Amino acid sequence: MPLTAQQKTYWLEHAWLDTHVEPGVALDVSADGRIAAVRTGVDTPPPGAEVLRGLTLPGLANAHSHAFHRALRGTVQVGSGTFWTWRETMYKVAQHLTPDTYFALARAVYAEMALAGITNVGEFHYVHHAPGGAPYADPNAMGEALIEAAAEAGIRITLLDTCYLSAGFGQAPDPHQLRFSDGTAEAWAERAAALKPREHALIGAAVHSVRAVPAGQLGTVARWAEERRAPLHVHLSEQTAENDACREAHGCTPTQLLAEHGVLGPRTTGVHNTHLTDEDIALIGGTTTGTCMCPTTERDLADGIGPAVRLQRAGSPLSLGSDSHAVIDLLEEARAMELNERLASRTRGHWTAAALLRAATADGHAALGLPEAGLLEAGALADFTTVALDSVRTAGPVARLGAETAVFAASAADVRHTVVAGRHIVRDGHHVLVGDVPSALARAVAAVRG
């Protein structure tokens, strides 16, 4: 189902125009789903315009998602343990995925994202084959299910097809991981090359991690992305155990290993980037490699707080992701990045609300290969979302003065409208394509959890 653009005019009661909130803005949307004009000082809705009351922001970009992790919500938040014990539960859920059940789950999860104002998702996809590792008749059946799920939920997707070959340094995949592996990076590249972009879908690449792709095969993935000018993402230094194992195997940090094999660069995004040395930070920033922070997952899994301030100062653009979907709320991710830094440093004000919004919008879309999204300006994709200014969280005169109310007070529950390619996907808090999203989620989660 392709995106269906609509030519129309939207009147925005208040709009975030990258540096400030502007009252009374008319957005003209062209037939190709882009913003044709941004007209300010329009005090009343023009005849025939669709009225969006509240604060309209560019569409939010969820730069890191594992859609099937949504089935874990509410079941892994209790008790003790670590990332590694959580991972065992995650593997068990992954074993129940089929192209049909994954489509239904992802469709519902992406609809939940639309309800939260997300217009573009970066799906870090590594469940490629049937349990045991046998390919489906269509070797990309699982990836195609995700692409179609995004279309039916009305949002854009960058499918980050992920190379995942080993259980650890020098270790063959364990039984749970067999369905993730293509055997070699060359076989991964051949399969991934068969995936084709669509109007709503881009194809990118990912290295799962340095422990999951042997060092000698990292370059194959990097070259595949370079040849296609495609985004390349990688889980990086999420856990200290990974750093220790990498030093033991290669005598260097994961960041240094990626640099040696040509993985770092301006189209690459490191996800988490939590446990880094000073040299790591300099390498990431010096190559303008991006950083995707996932604060709600990082705190849920007790990963730690990454050096986001130092990374950005070194030259690494910041984006945000909901990762394991403990919650799906990009406003909370933006807020949490600042509040985590306050806890770690015991000082306040590391980012302005505007900077946090850029991480959630323009810089997130750029990390997903879509630099023409994430701004309310002529020529940009007509993807935007409206946050209510009259809820118990946002009401008050200061709500109309800046982005602070959206970032530091609002939540996904305050999203009233989401528009993609000029078409209403969420209207007055209701998903117009999927309808009853909670019921769709409940059915889909039950199907993969038995």
Coordinates of C-alpha atoms in Angstrom, one line a residue:
M1 CA 0.0 0.0 0.0
P2 CA 1.9 3.2 -1.1
L3 CA 1.6 6.5 0.6
T4 CA -1.3 8.5 -0.8
A5 CA -0.4 12.2 -0.9
Q6 CA -3.1 14.8 -0.7
Q7 CA -3.0 18.4 -2.0
K8 CA -4.5 20.6 0.7
T9 CA -3.9 23.4 3.2
Y10 CA -3.5 22.9 6.9
W11 CA -3.9 25.8 9.3
L12 CA -1.7 25.4 12.4
E13 CA -2.8 27.2 15.5
H14 CA 0.9 27.2 16.6
A15 CA 3.9 25.7 14.7
W16 CA 7.5 25.0 15.7
L17 CA 9.6 26.5 12.9
D18 CA 13.0 25.2 14.0
T19 CA 13.9 28.2 16.2
H20 CA 10.7 29.4 17.6
V21 CA 6.9 28.9 17.9
E22 CA 4.9 30.8 15.4
P23 CA 1.2 31.4 15.8
G24 CA -1.2 31.2 12.9
V25 CA 0.7 29.3 10.2
A26 CA -0.8 27.9 6.9
L27 CA 1.0 25.0 5.3
D28 CA 0.2 24.3 1.7
V29 CA 0.8 20.7 0.7
S30 CA 1.4 19.8 -2.9
A31 CA 0.2 16.7 -4.7
D32 CA 3.6 15.0 -4.3
G33 CA 3.2 15.1 -0.5
R34 CA 5.6 17.9 0.1
I35 CA 5.2 21.3 1.7
A36 CA 4.7 23.8 -1.1
A37 CA 4.6 26.9 1.1
V38 CA 4.7 28.0 4.8
R39 CA 2.7 31.2 5.3
T40 CA 3.0 32.9 8.7
G41 CA 0.8 35.6 10.2
V42 CA -2.4 33.8 9.1
D43 CA -4.6 34.7 12.1
T44 CA -7.7 32.7 11.0
P45 CA -8.0 29.5 9.0
P46 CA -8.3 30.0 5.3
P47 CA -11.4 28.7 3.6
G48 CA -11.3 25.0 3.2
A49 CA -8.2 24.6 5.3
E50 CA -7.9 21.7 7.8
V51 CA -7.5 23.1 11.3
L52 CA -4.9 21.7 13.7
R53 CA -5.3 23.1 17.2
G54 CA -2.3 22.9 19.4
L55 CA 1.5 22.9 18.7
T56 CA 2.5 21.3 15.4
L57 CA 6.0 19.9 15.2
P58 CA 7.8 18.2 12.3
G59 CA 7.1 14.4 12.3
L60 CA 9.2 12.6 14.9
A61 CA 11.9 10.1 13.8
N62 CA 12.3 6.9 15.7
A63 CA 15.8 6.1 14.7
H64 CA 16.1 2.7 16.4
S65 CA 13.4 0.1 16.7
H66 CA 13.1 -3.7 17.2
A67 CA 9.4 -4.1 16.5
F68 CA 9.0 -7.5 18.1
H69 CA 10.4 -6.3 21.4
R70 CA 7.1 -4.6 21.9
A71 CA 5.8 -8.1 22.9
L72 CA 8.1 -8.0 26.0
R73 CA 6.5 -4.9 27.5
G74 CA 5.2 -5.6 31.0
T75 CA 6.8 -9.0 31.3
V76 CA 10.5 -8.1 31.7
Q77 CA 10.3 -5.1 33.9
V78 CA 10.1 -7.0 37.2
G79 CA 12.6 -9.0 39.1
S80 CA 16.4 -8.8 39.0
G81 CA 18.9 -9.5 36.3
T82 CA 20.9 -7.8 33.6
F83 CA 20.9 -7.2 29.9
W84 CA 22.1 -10.7 29.3
T85 CA 19.2 -12.3 31.3
W86 CA 16.7 -10.1 29.5
R87 CA 18.2 -11.2 26.2
E88 CA 17.2 -14.8 26.9
T89 CA 13.6 -13.8 27.2
M90 CA 13.8 -11.8 24.0
Y91 CA 15.2 -14.8 22.1
K92 CA 12.2 -16.9 23.2
V93 CA 9.8 -14.4 21.8
A94 CA 11.8 -14.2 18.5
Q95 CA 11.4 -17.9 18.0
H96 CA 7.6 -17.4 17.7
L97 CA 7.8 -14.9 14.8
T98 CA 6.6 -15.9 11.3
P99 CA 6.1 -13.5 8.4
D100 CA 2.4 -13.4 9.2
T101 CA 2.7 -12.9 13.0
Y102 CA 5.5 -10.4 12.5
F103 CA 3.4 -8.4 10.0
A104 CA 0.5 -8.2 12.4
L105 CA 2.7 -7.2 15.4
A106 CA 4.7 -4.6 13.4
R107 CA 1.6 -3.1 11.9
A108 CA 0.2 -2.6 15.4
V109 CA 3.5 -1.3 16.8
Y110 CA 3.9 1.1 13.9
A111 CA 0.3 2.3 14.4
E112 CA 1.2 2.9 18.1
M113 CA 4.2 5.0 16.8
A114 CA 1.9 7.0 14.6
L115 CA -0.3 7.7 17.6
A116 CA 2.8 9.0 19.3
G117 CA 3.6 11.4 16.5
I118 CA 6.3 9.3 14.8
T119 CA 6.3 9.5 11.0
N120 CA 9.4 7.5 10.2
V121 CA 11.0 4.4 11.9
G122 CA 14.4 2.9 11.6
E123 CA 13.8 -0.8 11.9
F124 CA 17.0 -2.7 13.0
H125 CA 15.9 -6.0 11.4
Y126 CA 17.8 -9.2 12.1
V127 CA 15.1 -12.0 12.3
H128 CA 15.6 -13.1 8.7
H129 CA 14.9 -16.8 8.5
A130 CA 12.8 -19.6 10.0
P131 CA 13.7 -21.1 13.3
G132 CA 16.7 -23.3 12.8
G133 CA 18.0 -21.0 10.1
A134 CA 16.3 -22.3 6.9
P135 CA 15.4 -19.5 4.5
Y136 CA 11.8 -18.8 3.7
A137 CA 10.7 -19.4 0.1
D138 CA 11.2 -15.6 -0.2
P139 CA 14.5 -15.1 1.6
N140 CA 13.3 -11.6 2.5
A141 CA 9.8 -12.5 3.7
M142 CA 10.4 -11.1 7.2
G143 CA 11.8 -7.8 5.9
E144 CA 8.9 -7.5 3.4
A145 CA 6.4 -8.1 6.2
L146 CA 7.9 -5.1 8.1
I147 CA 7.8 -2.9 5.0
E148 CA 4.2 -3.7 4.3
A149 CA 3.3 -3.3 8.0
A150 CA 4.7 0.3 7.9
A151 CA 2.7 1.0 4.8
E152 CA -0.6 -0.2 6.4
A153 CA 0.2 1.8 9.5
G154 CA 0.8 4.9 7.3
I155 CA 4.4 5.7 8.3
R156 CA 7.7 5.7 6.6
I157 CA 10.4 3.0 7.3
T158 CA 14.1 2.7 6.8
L159 CA 14.6 -1.1 6.9
L160 CA 18.1 -1.5 8.4
D161 CA 18.8 -5.0 7.2
T162 CA 21.2 -6.4 9.8
C163 CA 24.2 -8.7 9.4
Y164 CA 24.3 -11.1 12.4
L165 CA 26.7 -14.0 12.0
S166 CA 28.1 -15.1 15.4
A167 CA 27.3 -15.5 19.1
G168 CA 30.5 -13.8 20.1
F169 CA 34.1 -13.4 19.1
G170 CA 35.0 -16.7 17.4
Q171 CA 31.7 -18.3 18.4
A172 CA 29.2 -19.9 16.0
P173 CA 25.6 -18.8 16.4
D174 CA 23.7 -20.5 19.2
P175 CA 20.4 -22.2 18.4
H176 CA 18.3 -19.1 19.0
Q177 CA 20.5 -17.0 16.7
L178 CA 20.5 -19.4 13.7
R179 CA 17.5 -17.6 12.2
F180 CA 19.4 -14.4 12.3
S181 CA 22.4 -15.5 10.3
D182 CA 23.1 -15.7 6.6
G183 CA 26.3 -17.6 7.2
T184 CA 28.7 -15.0 5.8
A185 CA 28.6 -11.3 5.1
E186 CA 28.7 -12.0 1.4
A187 CA 25.5 -14.1 1.6
W188 CA 23.9 -11.4 3.7
A189 CA 24.8 -8.8 1.1
E190 CA 23.4 -10.9 -1.7
R191 CA 20.1 -11.4 0.2
A192 CA 19.8 -7.7 1.2
A193 CA 20.5 -6.6 -2.3
A194 CA 17.2 -8.1 -3.4
L195 CA 15.3 -5.7 -1.1
K196 CA 14.0 -2.7 -3.1
P197 CA 13.0 0.8 -1.8
R198 CA 9.5 2.0 -2.2
E199 CA 7.7 5.3 -1.9
H200 CA 7.5 4.9 1.9
A201 CA 10.5 2.6 2.4
L202 CA 14.3 3.0 2.2
I203 CA 16.7 0.1 2.5
G204 CA 19.7 0.5 4.8
A205 CA 22.2 -1.8 6.5
A206 CA 23.3 -2.6 10.0
V207 CA 26.2 -4.4 11.7
H208 CA 24.5 -6.0 14.7
S209 CA 27.6 -5.5 16.8
V210 CA 31.3 -6.3 16.7
R211 CA 30.6 -9.5 18.6
A212 CA 28.0 -10.6 16.0
V213 CA 30.0 -9.9 12.8
P214 CA 33.6 -11.2 12.6
A215 CA 36.2 -8.4 12.1
G216 CA 37.2 -9.7 8.6
Q217 CA 33.6 -9.3 7.4
L218 CA 32.8 -5.9 8.7
G219 CA 34.2 -4.3 5.5
T220 CA 31.7 -6.2 3.4
V221 CA 28.8 -4.6 5.1
A222 CA 30.4 -1.2 5.1
R223 CA 31.1 -1.4 1.3
W224 CA 27.5 -2.6 0.6
A225 CA 26.2 0.6 2.3
E226 CA 28.8 2.8 0.7
E227 CA 28.0 1.6 -2.8
R228 CA 24.3 2.4 -2.3
R229 CA 24.8 5.6 -0.3
A230 CA 22.6 3.9 2.3
P231 CA 22.4 4.5 6.1
L232 CA 24.6 2.1 8.1
H233 CA 23.8 1.5 11.8
V234 CA 25.6 -0.6 14.5
H235 CA 25.0 -1.4 18.2
L236 CA 28.1 0.0 19.8
S237 CA 29.5 -0.4 23.3
E238 CA 26.1 -0.9 24.9
Q239 CA 27.6 -3.3 27.4
T240 CA 31.0 -3.3 29.2
A241 CA 31.2 -7.1 28.7
E242 CA 31.3 -6.5 24.9
N243 CA 34.2 -4.0 25.3
D244 CA 36.1 -6.4 27.5
A245 CA 35.6 -9.3 25.0
C246 CA 36.7 -7.1 22.1
R247 CA 39.9 -6.1 23.8
E248 CA 40.7 -9.7 24.6
A249 CA 40.0 -10.8 21.0
H250 CA 41.5 -7.8 19.1
G251 CA 43.4 -5.7 21.5
C252 CA 41.2 -2.6 21.0
T253 CA 37.8 -1.2 21.7
P254 CA 34.8 -1.9 19.5
T255 CA 34.9 1.7 18.2
Q256 CA 38.6 1.3 17.2
L257 CA 37.8 -2.0 15.5
L258 CA 35.0 -0.4 13.5
A259 CA 37.3 2.4 12.5
E260 CA 40.0 0.0 11.3
H261 CA 37.5 -1.7 9.0
G262 CA 35.9 1.4 7.5
V263 CA 32.6 1.3 9.3
L264 CA 32.6 4.8 10.8
G265 CA 31.6 7.8 8.7
P266 CA 28.9 10.4 8.1
R267 CA 26.2 7.9 7.0
T268 CA 26.9 5.6 10.0
T269 CA 25.1 5.8 13.3
G270 CA 26.3 4.1 16.5
V271 CA 23.4 3.0 18.6
H272 CA 23.8 3.5 22.4
N273 CA 27.5 4.5 22.3
T274 CA 27.5 4.1 26.1
H275 CA 30.8 2.9 27.4
L276 CA 33.4 4.8 25.4
T277 CA 37.0 5.9 26.0
D278 CA 38.2 9.4 25.2
E279 CA 39.8 8.0 22.0
D280 CA 36.5 6.4 21.0
I281 CA 34.6 9.7 21.4
A282 CA 37.3 11.5 19.2
L283 CA 37.0 8.8 16.5
I284 CA 33.2 8.9 16.4
G285 CA 33.1 12.7 16.4
G286 CA 36.0 13.1 14.0
T287 CA 34.3 10.9 11.4
T288 CA 30.9 12.6 12.1
T289 CA 29.5 9.2 12.9
G290 CA 26.1 9.7 14.5
T291 CA 24.9 8.6 17.9
C292 CA 21.4 7.3 18.5
M293 CA 20.5 7.4 22.2
C294 CA 17.7 5.2 23.5
P295 CA 17.3 6.5 27.1
T296 CA 14.1 4.6 28.0
T297 CA 15.6 1.3 27.0
E298 CA 19.1 2.1 28.4
R299 CA 17.6 2.8 31.8
D300 CA 15.2 -0.2 31.5
L301 CA 18.0 -2.6 30.8
A302 CA 20.4 -0.9 33.3
D303 CA 22.9 -0.2 30.5
G304 CA 24.2 3.1 31.8
I305 CA 24.2 6.7 30.7
G306 CA 26.2 7.4 27.5
P307 CA 28.4 10.5 27.0
A308 CA 25.9 12.2 24.7
V309 CA 27.1 15.8 25.5
R310 CA 30.8 14.9 24.8
L311 CA 29.9 13.0 21.6
Q312 CA 27.9 16.0 20.2
R313 CA 30.7 18.4 21.1
A314 CA 33.1 16.1 19.3
G315 CA 31.0 16.3 16.1
S316 CA 28.6 13.4 16.4
P317 CA 24.9 14.3 15.4
L318 CA 22.4 13.0 18.0
S319 CA 19.2 11.1 17.2
L320 CA 16.7 9.1 19.4
G321 CA 15.1 5.7 19.4
S322 CA 12.6 3.7 21.4
D323 CA 14.6 0.5 20.8
S324 CA 12.9 -2.2 23.0
H325 CA 9.7 -0.2 23.3
A326 CA 9.5 -0.3 27.0
V327 CA 7.5 2.9 26.1
I328 CA 7.0 4.4 22.7
D329 CA 7.3 8.2 23.3
L330 CA 9.9 10.2 21.5
L331 CA 9.2 13.3 23.6
E332 CA 10.1 11.2 26.7
E333 CA 13.3 10.0 24.9
A334 CA 14.3 13.6 24.3
R335 CA 13.4 14.7 27.8
A336 CA 15.2 11.7 29.3
M337 CA 18.5 12.4 27.4
E338 CA 18.7 15.8 29.2
L339 CA 17.5 14.5 32.5
N340 CA 19.9 11.6 32.5
E341 CA 22.7 14.0 31.9
R342 CA 21.6 16.1 34.8
L343 CA 21.7 13.0 37.1
A344 CA 25.1 12.0 35.9
S345 CA 26.7 15.5 36.0
R346 CA 24.5 17.1 38.7
T347 CA 24.1 20.2 36.5
R348 CA 21.2 21.3 34.4
G349 CA 20.7 22.7 30.9
H350 CA 22.9 20.6 28.6
W351 CA 20.5 21.0 25.7
T352 CA 17.9 23.5 24.9
A353 CA 14.4 22.3 24.1
A354 CA 15.1 23.2 20.5
A355 CA 18.2 21.1 20.3
L356 CA 16.3 18.1 21.8
L357 CA 13.5 18.5 19.3
R358 CA 16.1 18.6 16.4
A359 CA 17.4 15.2 17.7
A360 CA 13.9 13.9 17.6
T361 CA 13.1 15.3 14.2
A362 CA 15.6 16.6 11.6
D363 CA 18.7 14.8 12.9
G364 CA 16.7 11.6 13.4
H365 CA 15.4 11.6 9.8
A366 CA 18.9 12.4 8.5
A367 CA 20.2 9.3 10.4
L368 CA 17.6 7.3 8.5
G369 CA 18.6 8.6 5.1
L370 CA 15.8 11.1 4.8
P371 CA 17.3 14.6 5.2
E372 CA 14.3 16.2 3.4
A373 CA 12.1 15.4 6.5
G374 CA 12.0 16.8 9.9
L375 CA 11.4 20.5 9.2
L376 CA 8.4 22.6 8.5
E377 CA 9.7 24.5 5.4
A378 CA 9.0 24.6 1.7
G379 CA 10.3 21.6 -0.1
A380 CA 10.3 19.3 2.9
L381 CA 8.1 16.2 3.2
A382 CA 4.7 17.1 4.5
D383 CA 5.1 14.9 7.6
F384 CA 4.1 16.6 10.9
T385 CA 2.4 16.0 14.2
T386 CA 0.3 18.1 16.6
V387 CA 0.6 18.1 20.4
A388 CA -2.4 19.3 22.4
L389 CA -1.8 22.5 24.5
D390 CA -4.9 22.0 26.6
S391 CA -4.2 18.7 28.4
V392 CA -3.5 18.5 32.1
R393 CA 0.2 18.2 31.2
T394 CA 0.4 21.1 28.8
A395 CA -2.3 23.7 29.8
G396 CA -1.1 27.1 30.8
P397 CA 0.0 30.4 29.2
V398 CA 3.6 29.4 28.8
A399 CA 2.6 26.6 26.5
R400 CA 2.6 28.9 23.5
L401 CA 6.0 30.5 24.1
G402 CA 8.4 27.8 23.0
A403 CA 9.2 24.2 22.6
E404 CA 9.8 23.6 26.3
T405 CA 6.2 22.5 27.0
A406 CA 6.4 19.9 24.3
V407 CA 9.7 18.5 25.4
F408 CA 9.6 18.8 29.1
A409 CA 5.8 18.3 29.9
A410 CA 4.0 16.6 27.0
S411 CA 3.9 12.9 26.3
A412 CA 2.8 10.7 23.5
A413 CA -0.7 10.8 25.0
D414 CA -0.9 14.5 24.0
V415 CA -0.5 13.8 20.3
R416 CA -3.7 14.7 18.5
H417 CA -2.8 14.5 14.9
T418 CA -0.2 12.9 12.7
V419 CA 0.1 13.7 9.0
V420 CA 2.4 11.8 6.6
A421 CA 2.8 13.0 2.9
G422 CA 0.0 15.4 3.6
R423 CA -2.5 12.7 4.6
H424 CA -4.0 12.4 8.0
I425 CA -2.9 9.2 9.7
V426 CA -4.0 10.1 13.2
R427 CA -6.9 12.4 13.6
D428 CA -8.1 13.6 17.0
G429 CA -6.1 10.8 18.6
H430 CA -7.6 8.1 16.4
H431 CA -5.6 6.1 13.9
V432 CA -7.7 6.4 10.7
L433 CA -6.1 3.3 9.0
V434 CA -5.8 0.7 11.8
G435 CA -8.6 1.8 13.9
D436 CA -8.6 0.1 17.3
V437 CA -4.8 0.0 17.9
P438 CA -5.0 -1.4 21.5
S439 CA -7.0 -4.4 20.3
A440 CA -4.6 -4.9 17.3
L441 CA -1.7 -4.9 19.8
A442 CA -3.3 -7.3 22.2
R443 CA -4.0 -9.8 19.4
A444 CA -0.6 -9.6 17.9
V445 CA 1.3 -9.8 21.2
A446 CA -0.8 -12.8 22.2
A447 CA 0.0 -14.6 18.9
V448 CA 3.8 -14.4 19.5
R449 CA 3.7 -15.0 23.2
G450 CA 1.6 -18.1 23.0

